[in-house]
mmCIF file of C-alpha atoms and ligand atoms in Angstrom:
data_model
loop_
_atom_site.group_PDB
_atom_site.id
_atom_site.type_symbol
_atom_site.label_atom_id
_atom_site.label_comp_id
_atom_site.label_asym_id
_atom_site.label_seq_id
_atom_site.Cartn_x
_atom_site.Cartn_y
_atom_site.Cartn_z
ATOM 1 C CA UNK A 1 82.021 142.483 -78.118
ATOM 2 C CA UNK A 2 80.298 139.064 -77.504
ATOM 3 C CA UNK A 3 78.115 138.228 -74.582
ATOM 4 C CA UNK A 4 80.771 135.767 -73.341
ATOM 5 C CA UNK A 5 83.193 138.839 -73.265
ATOM 6 C CA UNK A 6 80.646 141.009 -71.478
ATOM 7 C CA UNK A 7 79.902 138.038 -68.824
ATOM 8 C CA UNK A 8 83.621 137.769 -68.424
ATOM 9 C CA UNK A 9 84.072 141.621 -67.901
ATOM 10 C CA UNK A 10 81.224 141.498 -65.460
ATOM 11 C CA UNK A 11 82.800 138.717 -63.455
ATOM 12 C CA UNK A 12 86.247 140.267 -63.465
ATOM 13 C CA UNK A 13 84.791 143.741 -62.457
ATOM 14 C CA UNK A 14 82.604 142.136 -59.320
ATOM 15 C CA UNK A 15 85.658 139.957 -58.292
ATOM 16 C CA UNK A 16 87.996 142.940 -58.185
ATOM 17 C CA UNK A 17 86.173 144.045 -55.066
ATOM 18 C CA UNK A 18 87.614 140.755 -53.205
ATOM 19 C CA UNK A 19 85.674 137.787 -52.169
ATOM 20 C CA UNK A 20 85.237 136.932 -48.577
ATOM 21 C CA UNK A 21 85.227 133.162 -47.357
ATOM 22 C CA UNK A 22 84.473 132.930 -43.637
ATOM 23 C CA UNK A 23 85.662 129.481 -43.056
ATOM 24 C CA UNK A 24 88.876 128.092 -43.994
ATOM 25 C CA UNK A 25 91.262 125.502 -42.308
ATOM 26 C CA UNK A 26 94.455 127.253 -43.032
ATOM 27 C CA UNK A 27 96.000 127.017 -39.421
ATOM 28 C CA UNK A 28 95.351 123.060 -39.394
ATOM 29 C CA UNK A 29 96.965 123.077 -42.869
ATOM 30 C CA UNK A 30 99.988 124.784 -41.707
ATOM 31 C CA UNK A 31 100.119 122.495 -38.530
ATOM 32 C CA UNK A 32 99.845 119.442 -40.748
ATOM 33 C CA UNK A 33 102.805 120.767 -42.805
ATOM 34 C CA UNK A 34 104.587 122.155 -39.637
ATOM 35 C CA UNK A 35 108.005 120.361 -40.773
ATOM 36 C CA UNK A 36 108.087 122.893 -43.687
ATOM 37 C CA UNK A 37 108.078 126.608 -43.419
ATOM 38 C CA UNK A 38 106.756 129.659 -45.700
ATOM 39 C CA UNK A 39 104.577 127.369 -47.497
ATOM 40 C CA UNK A 40 101.599 129.914 -48.166
ATOM 41 C CA UNK A 41 103.485 131.308 -51.310
ATOM 42 C CA UNK A 42 103.511 127.606 -52.821
ATOM 43 C CA UNK A 43 100.704 125.689 -51.303
ATOM 44 C CA UNK A 44 98.076 128.473 -51.171
ATOM 45 C CA UNK A 45 98.779 131.846 -52.415
ATOM 46 C CA UNK A 46 98.517 130.903 -56.203
ATOM 47 C CA UNK A 47 94.538 129.833 -55.476
ATOM 48 C CA UNK A 48 93.886 132.797 -53.427
ATOM 49 C CA UNK A 49 95.199 135.166 -56.004
ATOM 50 C CA UNK A 50 93.285 133.315 -58.874
ATOM 51 C CA UNK A 51 90.072 133.587 -56.957
ATOM 52 C CA UNK A 52 90.429 137.237 -55.930
ATOM 53 C CA UNK A 53 90.212 136.444 -52.345
ATOM 54 C CA UNK A 54 90.033 139.576 -50.228
ATOM 55 C CA UNK A 55 89.600 138.092 -46.572
ATOM 56 C CA UNK A 56 89.604 134.747 -45.129
ATOM 57 C CA UNK A 57 88.110 133.350 -41.668
ATOM 58 C CA UNK A 58 90.867 131.053 -40.745
ATOM 59 C CA UNK A 59 89.898 128.541 -38.097
ATOM 60 C CA UNK A 60 91.804 127.175 -35.244
ATOM 61 C CA UNK A 61 90.730 123.572 -34.811
ATOM 62 C CA UNK A 62 92.353 120.793 -32.880
ATOM 63 C CA UNK A 63 92.078 117.152 -33.953
ATOM 64 C CA UNK A 64 90.714 114.563 -31.730
ATOM 65 C CA UNK A 65 94.282 112.854 -31.239
ATOM 66 C CA UNK A 66 95.358 115.895 -29.198
ATOM 67 C CA UNK A 67 92.526 115.932 -26.938
ATOM 68 C CA UNK A 68 92.004 116.584 -24.129
ATOM 69 C CA UNK A 69 95.505 117.289 -22.814
ATOM 70 C CA UNK A 70 97.133 119.292 -25.936
ATOM 71 C CA UNK A 71 94.247 121.331 -27.144
ATOM 72 C CA UNK A 72 95.717 124.493 -25.921
ATOM 73 C CA UNK A 73 99.375 123.810 -27.141
ATOM 74 C CA UNK A 74 98.270 122.772 -30.711
ATOM 75 C CA UNK A 75 96.032 125.886 -30.865
ATOM 76 C CA UNK A 76 98.762 128.142 -29.870
ATOM 77 C CA UNK A 77 101.229 126.402 -32.188
ATOM 78 C CA UNK A 78 98.703 126.993 -34.956
ATOM 79 C CA UNK A 79 98.569 130.660 -34.195
ATOM 80 C CA UNK A 80 102.333 130.905 -34.003
ATOM 81 C CA UNK A 81 102.664 129.128 -37.814
ATOM 82 C CA UNK A 82 99.990 131.703 -38.819
ATOM 83 C CA UNK A 83 101.782 134.702 -37.368
ATOM 84 C CA UNK A 84 105.146 133.550 -38.986
ATOM 85 C CA UNK A 85 103.507 132.825 -42.321
ATOM 86 C CA UNK A 86 101.683 136.114 -42.381
ATOM 87 C CA UNK A 87 104.827 138.219 -41.346
ATOM 88 C CA UNK A 88 106.988 136.729 -43.929
ATOM 89 C CA UNK A 89 104.441 137.357 -46.807
ATOM 90 C CA UNK A 90 103.547 140.809 -47.955
ATOM 91 C CA UNK A 91 100.706 139.690 -49.645
ATOM 92 C CA UNK A 92 98.838 138.745 -46.396
ATOM 93 C CA UNK A 93 97.598 140.699 -43.482
ATOM 94 C CA UNK A 94 96.571 139.126 -40.185
ATOM 95 C CA UNK A 95 93.920 141.589 -38.887
ATOM 96 C CA UNK A 96 92.570 142.066 -35.562
ATOM 97 C CA UNK A 97 89.966 144.926 -36.187
ATOM 98 C CA UNK A 98 87.569 146.205 -38.769
ATOM 99 C CA UNK A 99 90.030 148.986 -39.358
ATOM 100 C CA UNK A 100 92.828 146.836 -40.007
ATOM 101 C CA UNK A 101 90.633 144.738 -42.370
ATOM 102 C CA UNK A 102 89.908 148.271 -44.297
ATOM 103 C CA UNK A 103 93.554 149.170 -44.215
ATOM 104 C CA UNK A 104 94.501 145.513 -45.937
ATOM 105 C CA UNK A 105 91.686 145.852 -48.263
ATOM 106 C CA UNK A 106 92.950 149.256 -49.433
ATOM 107 C CA UNK A 107 96.270 147.998 -49.877
ATOM 108 C CA UNK A 108 95.140 145.129 -51.893
ATOM 109 C CA UNK A 109 96.346 142.503 -49.341
ATOM 110 C CA UNK A 110 94.829 139.421 -48.239
ATOM 111 C CA UNK A 111 93.192 139.806 -44.892
ATOM 112 C CA UNK A 112 93.287 136.750 -42.490
ATOM 113 C CA UNK A 113 91.056 136.887 -39.481
ATOM 114 C CA UNK A 114 91.366 134.405 -36.696
ATOM 115 C CA UNK A 115 88.543 132.204 -35.845
ATOM 116 C CA UNK A 116 88.188 129.253 -33.531
ATOM 117 C CA UNK A 117 86.087 126.111 -34.365
ATOM 118 C CA UNK A 118 85.267 124.327 -31.111
ATOM 119 C CA UNK A 119 86.506 125.672 -27.526
ATOM 120 C CA UNK A 120 88.496 122.680 -26.651
ATOM 121 C CA UNK A 121 91.658 124.743 -26.467
ATOM 122 C CA UNK A 122 90.015 126.867 -23.574
ATOM 123 C CA UNK A 123 89.358 123.760 -21.547
ATOM 124 C CA UNK A 124 87.365 124.786 -18.552
ATOM 125 C CA UNK A 125 89.155 128.158 -18.260
ATOM 126 C CA UNK A 126 86.972 131.223 -19.056
ATOM 127 C CA UNK A 127 89.914 133.579 -18.747
ATOM 128 C CA UNK A 128 91.725 132.060 -21.606
ATOM 129 C CA UNK A 129 89.041 133.594 -23.940
ATOM 130 C CA UNK A 130 90.737 136.882 -23.179
ATOM 131 C CA UNK A 131 94.181 135.426 -23.887
ATOM 132 C CA UNK A 132 93.055 134.137 -27.161
ATOM 133 C CA UNK A 133 91.398 137.494 -28.028
ATOM 134 C CA UNK A 134 94.592 139.420 -26.972
ATOM 135 C CA UNK A 135 96.270 136.804 -29.804
ATOM 136 C CA UNK A 136 93.634 138.371 -32.456
ATOM 137 C CA UNK A 137 90.901 135.830 -32.194
ATOM 138 C CA UNK A 138 87.646 137.552 -33.210
ATOM 139 C CA UNK A 139 85.019 134.975 -34.012
ATOM 140 C CA UNK A 140 84.393 131.842 -32.014
ATOM 141 C CA UNK A 141 82.207 128.796 -32.531
ATOM 142 C CA UNK A 142 81.705 126.702 -29.618
ATOM 143 C CA UNK A 143 81.839 123.231 -30.986
ATOM 144 C CA UNK A 144 82.564 120.948 -34.015
ATOM 145 C CA UNK A 145 80.774 117.839 -33.961
ATOM 146 C CA UNK A 146 82.144 116.935 -30.651
ATOM 147 C CA UNK A 147 80.666 117.527 -27.126
ATOM 148 C CA UNK A 148 82.998 119.583 -25.026
ATOM 149 C CA UNK A 149 82.969 121.685 -21.820
ATOM 150 C CA UNK A 150 80.631 124.514 -23.401
ATOM 151 C CA UNK A 151 78.266 122.694 -25.531
ATOM 152 C CA UNK A 152 77.518 119.836 -28.047
ATOM 153 C CA UNK A 153 77.734 119.624 -31.646
ATOM 154 C CA UNK A 154 75.176 118.690 -34.089
ATOM 155 C CA UNK A 155 75.512 115.225 -35.546
ATOM 156 C CA UNK A 156 75.545 114.242 -39.202
ATOM 157 C CA UNK A 157 72.066 112.771 -39.106
ATOM 158 C CA UNK A 158 68.612 113.939 -39.165
ATOM 159 C CA UNK A 159 68.198 113.524 -35.508
ATOM 160 C CA UNK A 160 69.981 112.150 -32.404
ATOM 161 C CA UNK A 161 72.177 115.114 -31.337
ATOM 162 C CA UNK A 162 72.445 115.691 -27.404
ATOM 163 C CA UNK A 163 69.287 117.064 -26.319
ATOM 164 C CA UNK A 164 70.721 119.645 -23.699
ATOM 165 C CA UNK A 165 71.796 123.212 -24.673
ATOM 166 C CA UNK A 166 74.821 124.923 -23.291
ATOM 167 C CA UNK A 167 76.410 123.961 -19.819
ATOM 168 C CA UNK A 168 77.090 126.507 -17.136
ATOM 169 C CA UNK A 169 80.297 127.044 -18.467
ATOM 170 C CA UNK A 170 79.065 127.692 -21.976
ATOM 171 C CA UNK A 171 76.521 130.158 -20.683
ATOM 172 C CA UNK A 172 79.442 131.996 -18.951
ATOM 173 C CA UNK A 173 81.714 131.808 -22.121
ATOM 174 C CA UNK A 174 78.443 133.446 -24.249
ATOM 175 C CA UNK A 175 78.447 136.426 -21.605
ATOM 176 C CA UNK A 176 82.520 136.920 -21.637
ATOM 177 C CA UNK A 177 82.507 136.550 -25.450
ATOM 178 C CA UNK A 178 79.827 139.529 -25.648
ATOM 179 C CA UNK A 179 81.813 141.452 -23.260
ATOM 180 C CA UNK A 180 85.144 141.058 -25.227
ATOM 181 C CA UNK A 181 83.709 141.616 -28.492
ATOM 182 C CA UNK A 182 84.268 138.052 -29.776
ATOM 183 C CA UNK A 183 81.617 137.420 -32.588
ATOM 184 C CA UNK A 184 79.661 134.315 -31.843
ATOM 185 C CA UNK A 185 79.385 131.690 -34.700
ATOM 186 C CA UNK A 186 76.779 128.893 -34.455
ATOM 187 C CA UNK A 187 78.212 126.561 -36.861
ATOM 188 C CA UNK A 188 78.108 122.971 -35.974
ATOM 189 C CA UNK A 189 76.414 123.456 -32.606
ATOM 190 C CA UNK A 190 73.427 121.145 -31.848
ATOM 191 C CA UNK A 191 69.849 122.748 -32.233
ATOM 192 C CA UNK A 192 69.211 123.301 -28.287
ATOM 193 C CA UNK A 193 72.698 125.198 -27.906
ATOM 194 C CA UNK A 194 71.737 127.155 -31.171
ATOM 195 C CA UNK A 195 68.468 128.139 -29.746
ATOM 196 C CA UNK A 196 69.989 128.950 -26.272
ATOM 197 C CA UNK A 197 72.588 131.313 -27.848
ATOM 198 C CA UNK A 198 70.061 133.027 -29.727
ATOM 199 C CA UNK A 199 68.058 133.756 -26.747
ATOM 200 C CA UNK A 200 71.003 134.831 -24.350
ATOM 201 C CA UNK A 201 72.680 137.346 -26.847
ATOM 202 C CA UNK A 202 72.001 140.627 -28.362
ATOM 203 C CA UNK A 203 73.217 141.832 -31.742
ATOM 204 C CA UNK A 204 74.256 139.849 -35.042
ATOM 205 C CA UNK A 205 75.038 136.215 -34.628
ATOM 206 C CA UNK A 206 76.673 134.344 -37.708
ATOM 207 C CA UNK A 207 76.767 130.683 -39.059
ATOM 208 C CA UNK A 208 80.221 130.898 -40.757
ATOM 209 C CA UNK A 209 79.866 127.645 -42.724
ATOM 210 C CA UNK A 210 76.614 125.673 -43.226
ATOM 211 C CA UNK A 211 74.166 124.384 -45.500
ATOM 212 C CA UNK A 212 70.196 124.205 -45.467
ATOM 213 C CA UNK A 213 68.724 121.284 -44.192
ATOM 214 C CA UNK A 214 65.942 121.793 -46.540
ATOM 215 C CA UNK A 215 68.711 120.383 -49.106
ATOM 216 C CA UNK A 216 70.737 118.100 -46.811
ATOM 217 C CA UNK A 217 68.669 117.333 -43.796
ATOM 218 C CA UNK A 218 71.176 116.657 -40.945
ATOM 219 C CA UNK A 219 71.549 118.335 -37.555
ATOM 220 C CA UNK A 220 75.009 119.964 -38.527
ATOM 221 C CA UNK A 221 73.255 122.015 -40.977
ATOM 222 C CA UNK A 222 70.623 124.480 -40.172
ATOM 223 C CA UNK A 223 66.628 124.332 -40.461
ATOM 224 C CA UNK A 224 64.401 127.026 -41.837
ATOM 225 C CA UNK A 225 63.681 128.088 -38.257
ATOM 226 C CA UNK A 226 67.129 128.558 -37.360
ATOM 227 C CA UNK A 227 67.770 130.496 -40.704
ATOM 228 C CA UNK A 228 65.109 132.878 -39.458
ATOM 229 C CA UNK A 229 66.694 133.034 -36.087
ATOM 230 C CA UNK A 230 70.077 134.561 -37.708
ATOM 231 C CA UNK A 231 67.721 136.765 -40.042
ATOM 232 C CA UNK A 232 65.841 138.065 -36.879
ATOM 233 C CA UNK A 233 69.176 139.398 -35.305
ATOM 234 C CA UNK A 234 70.986 140.915 -38.455
ATOM 235 C CA UNK A 235 73.372 138.085 -38.827
ATOM 236 C CA UNK A 236 74.738 136.330 -42.055
ATOM 237 C CA UNK A 237 75.036 132.696 -42.934
ATOM 238 C CA UNK A 238 78.035 131.339 -44.958
ATOM 239 C CA UNK A 239 76.877 128.699 -47.439
ATOM 240 C CA UNK A 240 79.134 125.635 -47.077
ATOM 241 C CA UNK A 241 80.670 124.008 -50.601
ATOM 242 C CA UNK A 242 81.065 120.412 -49.246
ATOM 243 C CA UNK A 243 77.480 119.720 -47.759
ATOM 244 C CA UNK A 244 75.549 120.838 -50.674
ATOM 245 C CA UNK A 245 73.671 117.494 -51.040
ATOM 246 C CA UNK A 246 73.916 114.009 -49.714
ATOM 247 C CA UNK A 247 73.724 112.534 -53.322
ATOM 248 C CA UNK A 248 76.850 112.719 -55.113
ATOM 249 C CA UNK A 249 74.983 113.593 -58.323
ATOM 250 C CA UNK A 250 73.061 116.482 -56.855
ATOM 251 C CA UNK A 251 76.079 118.147 -55.466
ATOM 252 C CA UNK A 252 76.546 120.802 -58.117
ATOM 253 C CA UNK A 253 77.302 124.527 -58.467
ATOM 254 C CA UNK A 254 73.610 125.196 -59.369
ATOM 255 C CA UNK A 255 72.526 123.130 -56.033
ATOM 256 C CA UNK A 256 75.221 125.431 -54.120
ATOM 257 C CA UNK A 257 73.314 128.464 -55.705
ATOM 258 C CA UNK A 258 70.068 126.926 -54.641
ATOM 259 C CA UNK A 259 71.220 127.143 -50.764
ATOM 260 C CA UNK A 260 71.848 130.650 -51.368
ATOM 261 C CA UNK A 261 68.323 131.390 -52.692
ATOM 262 C CA UNK A 262 66.853 129.521 -50.152
ATOM 263 C CA UNK A 263 68.497 131.325 -47.503
ATOM 264 C CA UNK A 264 67.892 134.739 -49.154
ATOM 265 C CA UNK A 265 64.344 133.505 -49.987
ATOM 266 C CA UNK A 266 63.800 133.298 -46.137
ATOM 267 C CA UNK A 267 65.609 136.202 -44.583
ATOM 268 C CA UNK A 268 66.546 138.428 -47.662
ATOM 269 C CA UNK A 269 69.921 139.031 -49.530
ATOM 270 C CA UNK A 270 71.330 140.704 -46.505
ATOM 271 C CA UNK A 271 71.622 137.291 -44.496
ATOM 272 C CA UNK A 272 73.541 135.275 -46.894
ATOM 273 C CA UNK A 273 77.384 135.179 -47.647
ATOM 274 C CA UNK A 274 80.217 132.440 -48.302
ATOM 275 C CA UNK A 275 81.673 130.134 -45.957
ATOM 276 C CA UNK A 276 83.201 127.570 -48.470
ATOM 277 C CA UNK A 277 85.063 125.224 -46.165
ATOM 278 C CA UNK A 278 87.308 124.010 -48.815
ATOM 279 C CA UNK A 279 88.956 121.175 -46.993
ATOM 280 C CA UNK A 280 90.059 118.777 -49.936
ATOM 281 C CA UNK A 281 93.599 119.547 -49.354
ATOM 282 C CA UNK A 282 93.287 118.184 -45.999
ATOM 283 C CA UNK A 283 91.299 115.368 -46.666
ATOM 284 C CA UNK A 284 94.191 114.282 -49.322
ATOM 285 C CA UNK A 285 96.578 114.281 -46.213
ATOM 286 C CA UNK A 286 94.602 111.816 -44.189
ATOM 287 C CA UNK A 287 95.683 108.286 -44.030
ATOM 288 C CA UNK A 288 92.978 105.928 -45.789
ATOM 289 C CA UNK A 289 92.375 103.991 -42.492
ATOM 290 C CA UNK A 290 91.744 107.243 -40.454
ATOM 291 C CA UNK A 291 89.746 108.861 -43.411
ATOM 292 C CA UNK A 292 87.402 105.908 -43.349
ATOM 293 C CA UNK A 293 86.812 106.300 -39.784
ATOM 294 C CA UNK A 294 86.081 110.019 -40.236
ATOM 295 C CA UNK A 295 83.676 109.634 -43.060
ATOM 296 C CA UNK A 296 81.765 106.920 -40.820
ATOM 297 C CA UNK A 297 81.502 109.539 -37.987
ATOM 298 C CA UNK A 298 80.998 112.780 -40.022
ATOM 299 C CA UNK A 299 79.821 112.245 -43.592
ATOM 300 C CA UNK A 300 81.582 111.993 -47.116
ATOM 301 C CA UNK A 301 81.826 115.374 -48.382
ATOM 302 C CA UNK A 302 81.081 115.581 -52.032
ATOM 303 C CA UNK A 303 83.365 118.285 -53.477
ATOM 304 C CA UNK A 304 82.065 120.106 -56.236
ATOM 305 C CA UNK A 305 84.375 119.789 -59.191
ATOM 306 C CA UNK A 306 83.978 123.453 -60.099
ATOM 307 C CA UNK A 307 84.022 124.931 -56.712
ATOM 308 C CA UNK A 308 86.691 122.887 -54.664
ATOM 309 C CA UNK A 309 89.085 125.734 -54.005
ATOM 310 C CA UNK A 310 89.671 129.195 -53.764
ATOM 311 C CA UNK A 311 90.790 129.539 -57.374
ATOM 312 C CA UNK A 312 87.145 128.378 -58.574
ATOM 313 C CA UNK A 313 85.417 131.536 -57.191
ATOM 314 C CA UNK A 314 84.960 132.966 -60.538
ATOM 315 C CA UNK A 315 82.794 130.002 -61.511
ATOM 316 C CA UNK A 316 80.414 130.796 -58.732
ATOM 317 C CA UNK A 317 80.253 134.500 -59.803
ATOM 318 C CA UNK A 318 79.541 133.548 -63.242
ATOM 319 C CA UNK A 319 76.715 131.077 -62.184
ATOM 320 C CA UNK A 320 75.163 133.816 -59.878
ATOM 321 C CA UNK A 321 75.135 136.081 -62.891
ATOM 322 C CA UNK A 322 73.516 133.346 -65.089
ATOM 323 C CA UNK A 323 70.967 132.552 -62.301
ATOM 324 C CA UNK A 324 69.832 136.380 -62.385
ATOM 325 C CA UNK A 325 71.331 138.144 -59.469
ATOM 326 C CA UNK A 326 71.883 141.721 -59.858
ATOM 327 C CA UNK A 327 75.447 143.331 -59.327
ATOM 328 C CA UNK A 328 74.220 144.862 -55.872
ATOM 329 C CA UNK A 329 73.137 141.232 -54.644
ATOM 330 C CA UNK A 330 76.392 139.836 -55.829
ATOM 331 C CA UNK A 331 78.382 142.347 -53.946
ATOM 332 C CA UNK A 332 76.400 141.547 -50.745
ATOM 333 C CA UNK A 333 76.770 137.704 -50.967
ATOM 334 C CA UNK A 334 80.420 137.989 -52.242
ATOM 335 C CA UNK A 335 81.612 140.494 -49.620
ATOM 336 C CA UNK A 336 79.537 143.346 -48.161
ATOM 337 C CA UNK A 337 77.298 141.366 -45.722
ATOM 338 C CA UNK A 338 80.302 139.862 -43.909
ATOM 339 C CA UNK A 339 81.824 143.304 -43.894
ATOM 340 C CA UNK A 340 78.656 144.671 -42.252
ATOM 341 C CA UNK A 341 78.852 142.063 -39.293
ATOM 342 C CA UNK A 342 82.811 142.634 -39.029
ATOM 343 C CA UNK A 343 82.186 146.320 -38.658
ATOM 344 C CA UNK A 344 81.500 145.399 -35.118
ATOM 345 C CA UNK A 345 84.973 144.025 -34.471
ATOM 346 C CA UNK A 346 87.278 146.637 -32.836
HETATM 347 ZN ZN1 ZN B 401 83.354 123.142 -39.923
#
């Protein structure tokens, strides 16, 4: 057997346990294509299968053009599409609890877990958090880059995000999420809001998809101090594949692994997971004028040529092996750390 064979076998063995990605815009993808039906088998499943995906955090997200008035309707529409597609497809299981995730994994199904990116669909109504919980929401991040009734997002620049933390509604929402058992996700929130949620909560917090400011210094990403805060509460940070470097030439798979090593170096291997945010398929659907506007407001993502969709996960596993990660560490990064925090979802 050649060493290439043995690496490929090791990759296959590790992948067989399933890969967990905690941030994917599947609901928005379904919403943008809502004139079509049953599109997961054609548009998504081949990549999920090719990349041995075991679980995806699928995020409700409402585009600017629907706010403020239609945020709730659009979020509900996204849930309806997700329910319809997952019911029609025996390879998928829309899960509401850790035991349902375990059952899906036992049956070799792809588990989908509903998350929310920005609480705009709640408006100012605290009790809508319960309704979304009843609909299966289990992970909630308060903001995208925008400011809303609960908090403000971190901007795509090294400084200049709103200085305030949570609003009084935001503080009430933190308490309600803890009461309901919604896992709090600190992706995107501005530094003041991040710190405030850490100070108000007990139990693990996650950052579903982000990068280290050490390599890409914008307030949308997280500092070493913020990484330590997540480590201190036993949480997990999902490494994002689209903000790996501000420089296109440095946006490489090796730099992606550098982010993993950076987080692991600060808080240990138990604190790092995957949150790829593969959104090139959305970017391709945006008209050029709107795209220029978005890139000016946010940032131009540098998609990695060998890690830009779910079918590419074996490239990452192979790279992690080349970089010297043990099988135990690989299992933690690729799935086990997320499973540890998701165990709290009932
Ligand atoms: Zn995001």
